[in-house]
Short mmCIF file of C-alpha atoms and ligand atoms in Angstrom, two decimals:
data_model
loop_
_atom_site.label_atom_id
_atom_site.label_comp_id
_atom_site.label_asym_id
_atom_site.label_seq_id
_atom_site.Cartn_x
_atom_site.Cartn_y
_atom_site.Cartn_z
CA UNK P 1 180.83 -39.84 -54.77
CA UNK P 2 177.14 -40.07 -54.11
CA UNK P 3 176.91 -42.38 -51.04
CA UNK P 4 175.36 -45.80 -51.64
CA UNK P 5 171.76 -45.81 -50.37
CA UNK P 6 170.97 -48.48 -47.79
CA UNK P 7 167.63 -49.77 -48.96
CA UNK P 8 165.83 -52.88 -47.73
CA UNK P 9 164.64 -55.54 -50.17
CA UNK P 10 161.16 -54.90 -51.52
CA UNK P 11 158.63 -57.38 -50.15
CA UNK P 12 155.24 -56.83 -51.76
CA UNK P 13 152.20 -58.13 -49.90
CA UNK P 14 149.99 -60.78 -51.46
CA UNK P 15 147.04 -58.75 -52.72
CA UNK P 16 143.93 -59.96 -54.49
CA UNK P 17 143.96 -57.98 -57.72
CA UNK P 18 140.39 -57.37 -58.89
CA UNK P 19 141.07 -54.15 -60.75
CA UNK P 20 141.39 -53.42 -64.48
CA UNK P 21 144.80 -55.12 -64.60
CA UNK P 22 147.32 -56.31 -63.78
CA UNK P 23 145.42 -59.37 -62.64
CA UNK P 24 146.69 -61.96 -60.18
CA UNK P 25 149.46 -63.96 -61.82
CA UNK P 26 149.22 -67.75 -61.76
CA UNK P 27 151.72 -69.18 -59.21
CA UNK P 28 153.09 -71.48 -61.94
CA UNK P 29 153.77 -68.40 -64.09
CA UNK P 30 155.69 -66.65 -61.30
CA UNK P 31 157.66 -69.87 -60.80
CA UNK P 32 158.40 -70.11 -64.52
CA UNK P 33 159.71 -66.55 -64.52
CA UNK P 34 162.26 -67.32 -61.81
CA UNK P 35 163.91 -70.16 -63.77
CA UNK P 36 167.55 -69.59 -64.80
CA UNK P 37 168.09 -66.99 -67.50
CA UNK P 38 169.59 -68.36 -70.72
CA UNK P 39 170.88 -66.46 -73.71
CA UNK P 40 168.18 -65.11 -75.99
CA UNK P 41 169.76 -66.90 -78.95
CA UNK P 42 170.36 -70.14 -77.01
CA UNK P 43 169.00 -73.02 -79.13
CA UNK P 44 166.78 -74.19 -76.25
CA UNK P 45 165.33 -70.71 -75.80
CA UNK P 46 164.77 -70.38 -79.53
CA UNK P 47 162.84 -73.68 -79.50
CA UNK P 48 160.70 -72.29 -76.65
CA UNK P 49 159.98 -69.20 -78.77
CA UNK P 50 158.67 -71.45 -81.55
CA UNK P 51 156.28 -73.03 -79.03
CA UNK P 52 155.33 -69.60 -77.75
CA UNK P 53 154.33 -68.54 -81.25
CA UNK P 54 152.17 -71.66 -81.60
CA UNK P 55 150.52 -70.88 -78.25
CA UNK P 56 149.89 -67.27 -79.29
CA UNK P 57 148.35 -68.46 -82.56
CA UNK P 58 146.01 -70.65 -80.52
CA UNK P 59 145.06 -67.82 -78.13
CA UNK P 60 144.32 -65.50 -81.06
CA UNK P 61 142.78 -68.32 -83.16
CA UNK P 62 144.94 -67.47 -86.14
CA UNK P 63 147.36 -69.04 -88.56
CA UNK P 64 149.04 -65.65 -89.11
CA UNK P 65 152.78 -66.14 -89.55
CA UNK P 66 153.44 -62.68 -88.09
CA UNK P 67 152.27 -63.51 -84.56
CA UNK P 68 154.59 -62.61 -81.72
CA UNK P 69 154.95 -60.82 -78.39
CA UNK P 70 156.30 -57.28 -78.43
CA UNK P 71 158.84 -56.80 -75.62
CA UNK P 72 156.84 -54.02 -73.98
CA UNK P 73 153.32 -53.42 -72.61
CA UNK P 74 150.00 -53.19 -74.44
CA UNK P 75 150.57 -49.54 -75.39
CA UNK P 76 153.61 -50.66 -77.40
CA UNK P 77 151.45 -53.26 -79.15
CA UNK P 78 149.02 -50.49 -80.03
CA UNK P 79 151.84 -48.31 -81.28
CA UNK P 80 153.36 -51.21 -83.25
CA UNK P 81 150.09 -51.66 -85.16
CA UNK P 82 149.74 -47.98 -86.01
CA UNK P 83 153.36 -47.12 -86.83
CA UNK P 84 153.75 -50.12 -89.11
CA UNK P 85 150.48 -49.78 -90.97
CA UNK P 86 149.53 -46.11 -91.15
CA UNK P 87 151.55 -43.88 -93.48
CA UNK P 88 151.40 -40.08 -93.59
CA UNK P 89 148.20 -38.81 -95.21
CA UNK P 90 146.29 -42.09 -94.87
CA UNK P 91 142.80 -41.96 -93.44
CA UNK P 92 141.73 -44.07 -90.47
CA UNK P 93 138.21 -44.41 -89.07
CA UNK P 94 138.74 -44.51 -85.29
CA UNK P 95 135.93 -45.54 -82.96
CA UNK P 96 135.90 -43.85 -79.56
CA UNK P 97 133.77 -45.06 -76.67
CA UNK P 98 136.30 -44.68 -73.87
CA UNK P 99 139.91 -43.89 -73.02
CA UNK P 100 141.61 -46.36 -75.33
CA UNK P 101 139.78 -45.39 -78.53
CA UNK P 102 141.00 -41.85 -77.94
CA UNK P 103 144.54 -43.19 -77.48
CA UNK P 104 144.20 -44.87 -80.89
CA UNK P 105 143.27 -41.51 -82.42
CA UNK P 106 146.39 -39.94 -80.93
CA UNK P 107 148.49 -42.74 -82.42
CA UNK P 108 147.01 -42.16 -85.88
CA UNK P 109 147.84 -38.45 -85.73
CA UNK P 110 151.38 -39.09 -84.51
CA UNK P 111 151.87 -41.31 -87.58
CA UNK P 112 150.80 -38.40 -89.78
CA UNK P 113 147.51 -40.14 -90.55
CA UNK P 114 144.10 -38.49 -90.75
CA UNK P 115 141.76 -39.70 -88.00
CA UNK P 116 138.02 -39.64 -88.64
CA UNK P 117 136.33 -40.35 -85.33
CA UNK P 118 133.07 -42.21 -84.71
CA UNK P 119 131.95 -41.48 -81.16
CA UNK P 120 129.75 -43.44 -78.81
CA UNK P 121 128.94 -42.47 -75.24
CA UNK P 122 131.06 -43.97 -72.47
CA UNK P 123 129.52 -47.30 -71.45
CA UNK P 124 128.08 -47.96 -74.92
CA UNK P 125 129.58 -50.34 -77.48
CA UNK P 126 130.77 -49.06 -80.85
CA UNK P 127 127.71 -48.63 -83.08
CA UNK P 128 128.16 -50.62 -86.35
CA UNK P 129 125.60 -48.40 -88.15
CA UNK P 130 127.56 -45.25 -87.36
CA UNK P 131 130.73 -47.03 -88.52
CA UNK P 132 129.05 -48.12 -91.79
CA UNK P 133 127.98 -44.52 -92.36
CA UNK P 134 131.52 -43.20 -91.76
CA UNK P 135 133.00 -45.83 -94.09
CA UNK P 136 130.50 -44.83 -96.79
CA UNK P 137 131.21 -41.11 -96.30
CA UNK P 138 134.97 -41.71 -96.46
CA UNK P 139 135.63 -44.14 -99.33
CA UNK P 140 139.31 -43.17 -99.20
CA UNK P 141 139.71 -44.57 -95.66
CA UNK P 142 142.34 -47.30 -95.47
CA UNK P 143 141.74 -48.59 -91.93
CA UNK P 144 139.07 -49.12 -89.29
CA UNK P 145 140.37 -49.06 -85.71
CA UNK P 146 138.39 -49.96 -82.59
CA UNK P 147 138.69 -51.37 -79.08
CA UNK P 148 137.09 -54.80 -78.66
CA UNK P 149 136.84 -54.60 -74.84
CA UNK P 150 136.89 -51.01 -73.50
CA UNK P 151 138.58 -51.36 -70.11
CA UNK P 152 137.67 -47.81 -69.11
CA UNK P 153 133.92 -48.54 -69.26
CA UNK P 154 133.44 -52.33 -69.36
CA UNK P 155 131.73 -52.33 -72.79
CA UNK P 156 132.18 -55.09 -75.36
CA UNK P 157 131.91 -54.19 -79.06
CA UNK P 158 130.92 -56.53 -81.88
CA UNK P 159 134.32 -57.15 -83.43
CA UNK P 160 133.01 -59.69 -85.95
CA UNK P 161 130.49 -57.26 -87.47
CA UNK P 162 132.93 -54.33 -87.40
CA UNK P 163 135.66 -56.30 -89.17
CA UNK P 164 133.16 -57.49 -91.80
CA UNK P 165 132.25 -53.84 -92.43
CA UNK P 166 135.92 -52.93 -92.76
CA UNK P 167 136.37 -55.67 -95.41
CA UNK P 168 133.26 -54.53 -97.35
CA UNK P 169 134.83 -51.07 -97.58
CA UNK P 170 138.34 -52.28 -98.46
CA UNK P 171 139.76 -51.25 -95.12
CA UNK P 172 142.17 -53.13 -92.91
CA UNK P 173 140.97 -53.58 -89.34
CA UNK P 174 143.11 -52.68 -86.31
CA UNK P 175 141.73 -54.18 -83.11
CA UNK P 176 142.62 -53.54 -79.46
CA UNK P 177 142.24 -56.85 -77.63
CA UNK P 178 144.23 -55.91 -74.52
CA UNK P 179 141.38 -56.82 -72.18
CA UNK P 180 139.49 -59.24 -74.43
CA UNK P 181 142.12 -61.90 -75.21
CA UNK P 182 141.39 -65.01 -73.16
CA UNK P 183 138.29 -63.52 -71.49
CA UNK P 184 135.67 -63.36 -74.25
CA UNK P 185 135.21 -64.94 -77.66
CA UNK P 186 137.83 -63.71 -80.11
CA UNK P 187 138.57 -65.35 -83.48
CA UNK P 188 141.16 -63.49 -85.50
CA UNK P 189 141.00 -65.55 -88.70
CA UNK P 190 137.26 -66.25 -88.74
CA UNK P 191 136.44 -62.60 -88.12
CA UNK P 192 139.02 -61.33 -90.63
CA UNK P 193 140.98 -59.16 -88.18
CA UNK P 194 144.07 -57.65 -89.85
CA UNK P 195 146.10 -56.27 -86.97
CA UNK P 196 145.52 -57.03 -83.31
CA UNK P 197 147.35 -56.36 -80.07
CA UNK P 198 146.85 -57.46 -76.50
CA UNK P 199 148.59 -57.40 -73.11
CA UNK P 200 150.06 -60.11 -70.92
CA UNK P 201 148.62 -58.71 -67.68
CA UNK P 202 144.85 -59.09 -68.09
CA UNK P 203 142.99 -62.33 -68.90
CA UNK P 204 146.22 -64.23 -69.58
CA UNK P 205 147.25 -63.61 -65.93
CA UNK P 206 150.89 -63.32 -66.87
CA UNK P 207 153.33 -60.72 -65.54
CA UNK P 208 152.85 -57.26 -67.09
CA UNK P 209 155.15 -55.96 -69.79
CA UNK P 210 154.53 -58.01 -72.93
CA UNK P 211 152.16 -57.37 -75.81
CA UNK P 212 151.01 -60.26 -78.02
CA UNK P 213 150.32 -59.04 -81.56
CA UNK P 214 149.27 -60.61 -84.85
CA UNK P 215 149.17 -59.32 -88.43
CA UNK P 216 147.17 -60.90 -91.27
CA UNK P 217 148.79 -61.56 -94.69
CA UNK P 218 146.98 -58.42 -95.98
CA UNK P 219 148.47 -56.34 -93.16
CA UNK P 220 151.92 -57.81 -93.83
CA UNK P 221 151.55 -56.90 -97.52
CA UNK P 222 150.68 -53.33 -96.53
CA UNK P 223 153.77 -53.15 -94.31
CA UNK P 224 155.97 -54.61 -97.04
CA UNK P 225 154.71 -52.10 -99.62
CA UNK P 226 155.26 -49.02 -97.44
CA UNK P 227 156.61 -46.00 -99.28
CA UNK P 228 158.25 -44.60 -96.17
CA UNK P 229 160.27 -46.45 -93.52
CA UNK P 230 158.54 -47.09 -90.18
CA UNK P 231 159.51 -44.14 -87.98
CA UNK P 232 160.15 -46.38 -84.96
CA UNK P 233 163.22 -48.60 -85.27
CA UNK P 234 162.30 -50.73 -82.25
CA UNK P 235 158.73 -51.40 -83.34
CA UNK P 236 159.43 -51.92 -87.06
CA UNK P 237 157.89 -55.37 -87.51
CA UNK P 238 159.92 -56.17 -90.62
CA UNK P 239 163.04 -55.99 -88.39
CA UNK P 240 161.49 -57.69 -85.34
CA UNK P 241 160.39 -60.62 -87.50
CA UNK P 242 163.97 -61.52 -88.26
CA UNK P 243 164.20 -62.46 -84.58
CA UNK P 244 160.79 -64.13 -84.20
CA UNK P 245 160.62 -66.09 -87.44
CA UNK P 246 161.92 -69.56 -88.00
CA UNK P 247 164.05 -71.26 -85.33
CA UNK P 248 167.75 -71.37 -86.14
CA UNK P 249 167.55 -68.46 -88.63
CA UNK P 250 166.83 -66.03 -85.78
CA UNK P 251 169.01 -62.95 -85.85
CA UNK P 252 169.63 -60.44 -83.08
CA UNK P 253 167.23 -57.52 -83.04
CA UNK P 254 167.02 -56.61 -79.34
CA UNK P 255 167.71 -58.57 -76.17
CA UNK P 256 164.47 -60.42 -75.57
CA UNK P 257 163.05 -60.28 -72.00
CA UNK P 258 163.95 -63.94 -71.57
CA UNK P 259 162.35 -64.59 -68.17
CA UNK P 260 159.18 -62.66 -68.99
CA UNK P 261 158.84 -64.84 -72.09
CA UNK P 262 159.14 -67.98 -69.93
CA UNK P 263 156.22 -66.54 -67.97
CA UNK P 264 154.13 -65.93 -71.09
CA UNK P 265 154.89 -69.45 -72.34
CA UNK P 266 153.59 -70.86 -69.05
CA UNK P 267 150.50 -68.59 -68.96
CA UNK P 268 149.56 -69.60 -72.49
CA UNK P 269 150.11 -73.27 -71.68
CA UNK P 270 147.55 -72.82 -68.89
CA UNK P 271 145.10 -71.20 -71.34
CA UNK P 272 145.60 -74.06 -73.80
CA UNK P 273 145.16 -76.68 -71.08
CA UNK P 274 141.88 -75.12 -69.92
CA UNK P 275 140.74 -74.54 -73.51
CA UNK P 276 139.73 -71.12 -74.84
CA UNK P 277 136.02 -71.85 -74.96
CA UNK P 278 136.10 -73.12 -71.38
CA UNK P 279 138.00 -69.99 -70.30
CA UNK P 280 135.39 -67.74 -71.98
CA UNK P 281 132.60 -69.70 -70.25
CA UNK P 282 134.35 -69.46 -66.86
CA UNK P 283 134.66 -65.67 -67.17
CA UNK P 284 130.94 -65.47 -68.01
CA UNK P 285 129.92 -67.74 -65.12
CA UNK P 286 132.01 -65.74 -62.62
CA UNK P 287 130.57 -62.48 -63.95
CA UNK P 288 127.03 -63.81 -63.39
CA UNK P 289 127.92 -64.77 -59.85
CA UNK P 290 129.37 -61.32 -59.11
CA UNK P 291 126.37 -59.67 -60.74
CA UNK P 292 123.92 -61.58 -58.53
CA UNK P 293 125.82 -60.49 -55.41
CA UNK P 294 126.09 -56.85 -56.49
CA UNK P 295 122.38 -56.74 -57.24
CA UNK P 296 121.70 -57.84 -53.67
CA UNK P 297 123.79 -54.88 -52.51
CA UNK P 298 121.69 -52.67 -54.82
CA UNK P 299 124.73 -51.74 -56.91
CA UNK P 300 124.08 -50.76 -60.56
CA UNK P 301 126.16 -51.56 -63.64
CA UNK P 302 127.37 -48.80 -65.99
CA UNK P 303 126.89 -50.90 -69.16
CA UNK P 304 123.59 -52.35 -70.45
CA UNK P 305 123.42 -56.13 -70.02
CA UNK P 306 124.01 -57.33 -73.61
CA UNK P 307 127.29 -55.41 -73.86
CA UNK P 308 128.80 -56.10 -70.45
CA UNK P 309 132.30 -57.46 -70.32
CA UNK P 310 132.40 -60.41 -67.94
CA UNK P 311 136.03 -59.66 -67.08
CA UNK P 312 135.56 -55.93 -66.36
CA UNK P 313 132.56 -54.97 -64.29
CA UNK P 314 132.05 -51.21 -64.18
CA UNK P 315 129.60 -50.30 -61.43
CA UNK P 316 128.29 -47.01 -60.10
CA UNK P 317 129.62 -46.04 -56.68
CA UNK P 318 126.62 -46.14 -54.31
CA UNK P 319 125.34 -42.71 -53.23
CA UNK P 320 127.01 -41.35 -50.10
CA UNK P 321 130.00 -43.71 -50.35
CA UNK P 322 133.46 -42.12 -50.42
CA UNK P 323 135.31 -43.43 -53.49
CA UNK P 324 138.97 -43.07 -52.47
CA UNK P 325 138.37 -43.98 -48.81
CA UNK P 326 136.51 -47.17 -49.70
CA UNK P 327 139.15 -48.33 -52.15
CA UNK P 328 141.86 -47.56 -49.63
CA UNK P 329 139.98 -49.53 -46.92
CA UNK P 330 139.61 -52.48 -49.29
CA UNK P 331 143.36 -52.43 -49.81
CA UNK P 332 144.31 -51.93 -46.16
CA UNK P 333 141.75 -54.18 -44.50
CA UNK P 334 141.20 -56.87 -47.11
CA UNK P 335 144.35 -56.70 -49.28
CA UNK P 336 141.91 -56.29 -52.14
CA UNK P 337 142.44 -53.99 -55.10
CA UNK P 338 139.55 -52.78 -57.24
CA UNK P 339 139.87 -50.11 -59.93
CA UNK P 340 138.86 -46.47 -59.80
CA UNK P 341 136.78 -44.93 -62.59
CA UNK P 342 138.77 -43.48 -65.48
CA UNK P 343 138.17 -40.27 -67.45
CA UNK P 344 134.46 -39.44 -67.62
CA UNK P 345 133.74 -42.14 -64.98
CA UNK P 346 136.37 -40.92 -62.45
CA UNK P 347 134.74 -40.58 -59.03
CA UNK P 348 131.49 -42.07 -60.37
CA UNK P 349 132.34 -45.72 -60.98
CA UNK P 350 134.51 -48.59 -59.79
CA UNK P 351 135.89 -51.28 -62.03
CA UNK P 352 135.95 -54.84 -60.72
CA UNK P 353 138.11 -57.08 -62.85
CA UNK P 354 137.58 -60.84 -62.99
CA UNK P 355 140.45 -61.69 -65.25
CA UNK P 356 142.19 -65.00 -65.89
CA UNK P 357 143.38 -66.52 -62.61
CA UNK P 358 141.43 -63.81 -60.78
CA UNK P 359 138.08 -65.05 -62.14
CA UNK P 360 137.46 -67.42 -59.24
CA UNK P 361 134.59 -68.00 -56.84
CA UNK P 362 136.60 -67.23 -53.66
CA UNK P 363 137.60 -63.81 -55.05
CA UNK P 364 133.97 -62.93 -55.72
CA UNK P 365 133.01 -63.96 -52.18
CA UNK P 366 135.84 -61.83 -50.76
CA UNK P 367 134.87 -58.81 -52.85
CA UNK P 368 131.16 -58.98 -51.99
CA UNK P 369 131.84 -59.56 -48.31
CA UNK P 370 134.29 -56.65 -48.16
CA UNK P 371 131.93 -54.26 -49.97
CA UNK P 372 129.06 -55.28 -47.73
CA UNK P 373 131.11 -54.75 -44.58
CA UNK P 374 132.30 -51.31 -45.70
CA UNK P 375 128.77 -50.23 -46.66
CA UNK P 376 127.46 -50.84 -43.12
N1 PLP T 401 144.18 -50.82 -74.45
C1 PLP T 401 143.35 -51.21 -73.47
C2 PLP T 401 141.93 -51.56 -73.82
C3 PLP T 401 143.80 -51.29 -72.16
O1 PLP T 401 142.96 -51.68 -71.19
C4 PLP T 401 145.14 -50.95 -71.86
C5 PLP T 401 145.63 -50.98 -70.48
O2 PLP T 401 144.89 -51.07 -69.53
C6 PLP T 401 145.97 -50.55 -72.91
C7 PLP T 401 145.46 -50.50 -74.19
C8 PLP T 401 147.40 -50.19 -72.65
O3 PLP T 401 148.09 -51.30 -72.16
P1 PLP T 401 149.36 -51.14 -71.19
O4 PLP T 401 148.89 -50.45 -69.97
O5 PLP T 401 149.80 -52.55 -70.97
O6 PLP T 401 150.37 -50.34 -71.92
#
């Protein structure tokens, strides 16, 4: 017998999470998650799932029937979009301006697709002209894939224009909205987005581990007409839908993360109560407040002003400041988490997230005060 380990209960401290996600979870959401677990086919739970779908449709601004939450994090939402849509040999134009565009490319290749990349420098948005050129040069492309809000750099791309270009060239659009959903304007139906995925842990301020997704009727038709079965059983949306669609008809697919779905239901109720447009405006107002304070500390942004994400502020680490030591001091002395730079920005930039419940005046004051104190 391996002896039983004697381990104390885990008691996490109450941090202020101003990194790239997870963001601080609303107290009501944490409370919702600790309600009693019921069976995942319990009629009351199934009725809650119907409401959850309605709330997701509101958050995405879509009437798409195939709108649900994948029982796994944002990366699984990304994978669900690619494995369901892209068949071997199909060409995908993939825009890369940070870490997550590159991850999309890897997904395409793992599906046996052909990725044609359109590159922009880190910190820049995706360039619609370069995309138009690639679409013209590759008339056989079936999809255009891009990241709406690049969390690795803090750059916002023009999803409306990019999706219109995809339509003009008979491509379906695949959009990463992990960091954008709930934080900046996003209109799935009006902009003609075909497949979109997000994450529960950013501007929705829910617990991590769920990925809201939505597929347009054109995307559903593509999935239905596949010549080859989806190589992932778990992420095959035609199977998952038998669980998510239509109340009493629900059939077992996998055991839903019941309590996490209570949490998402509550987080989306909070978004609906605030109103999406008000939430977008709040993120922008808080970003402006942070920006004013950072400018006083002489701290520079990585991204040019018109493309800055309000919910993810990438800033250059001031000269002479030790990256790891400062972030560790913020955590130890102020219980405050900010994000390190990723990839090409590692060691050069910090990422300050103002997401969902985190996008509040007192958090900005804490962050500015802490940075100022550590710079002395
Ligand atoms: N896409 C973007 C833009 C992200 O920011 C992230 C996570 O930070 C992901 C995808 C992957 O999401 P997850 O970490 O929840 O798997």
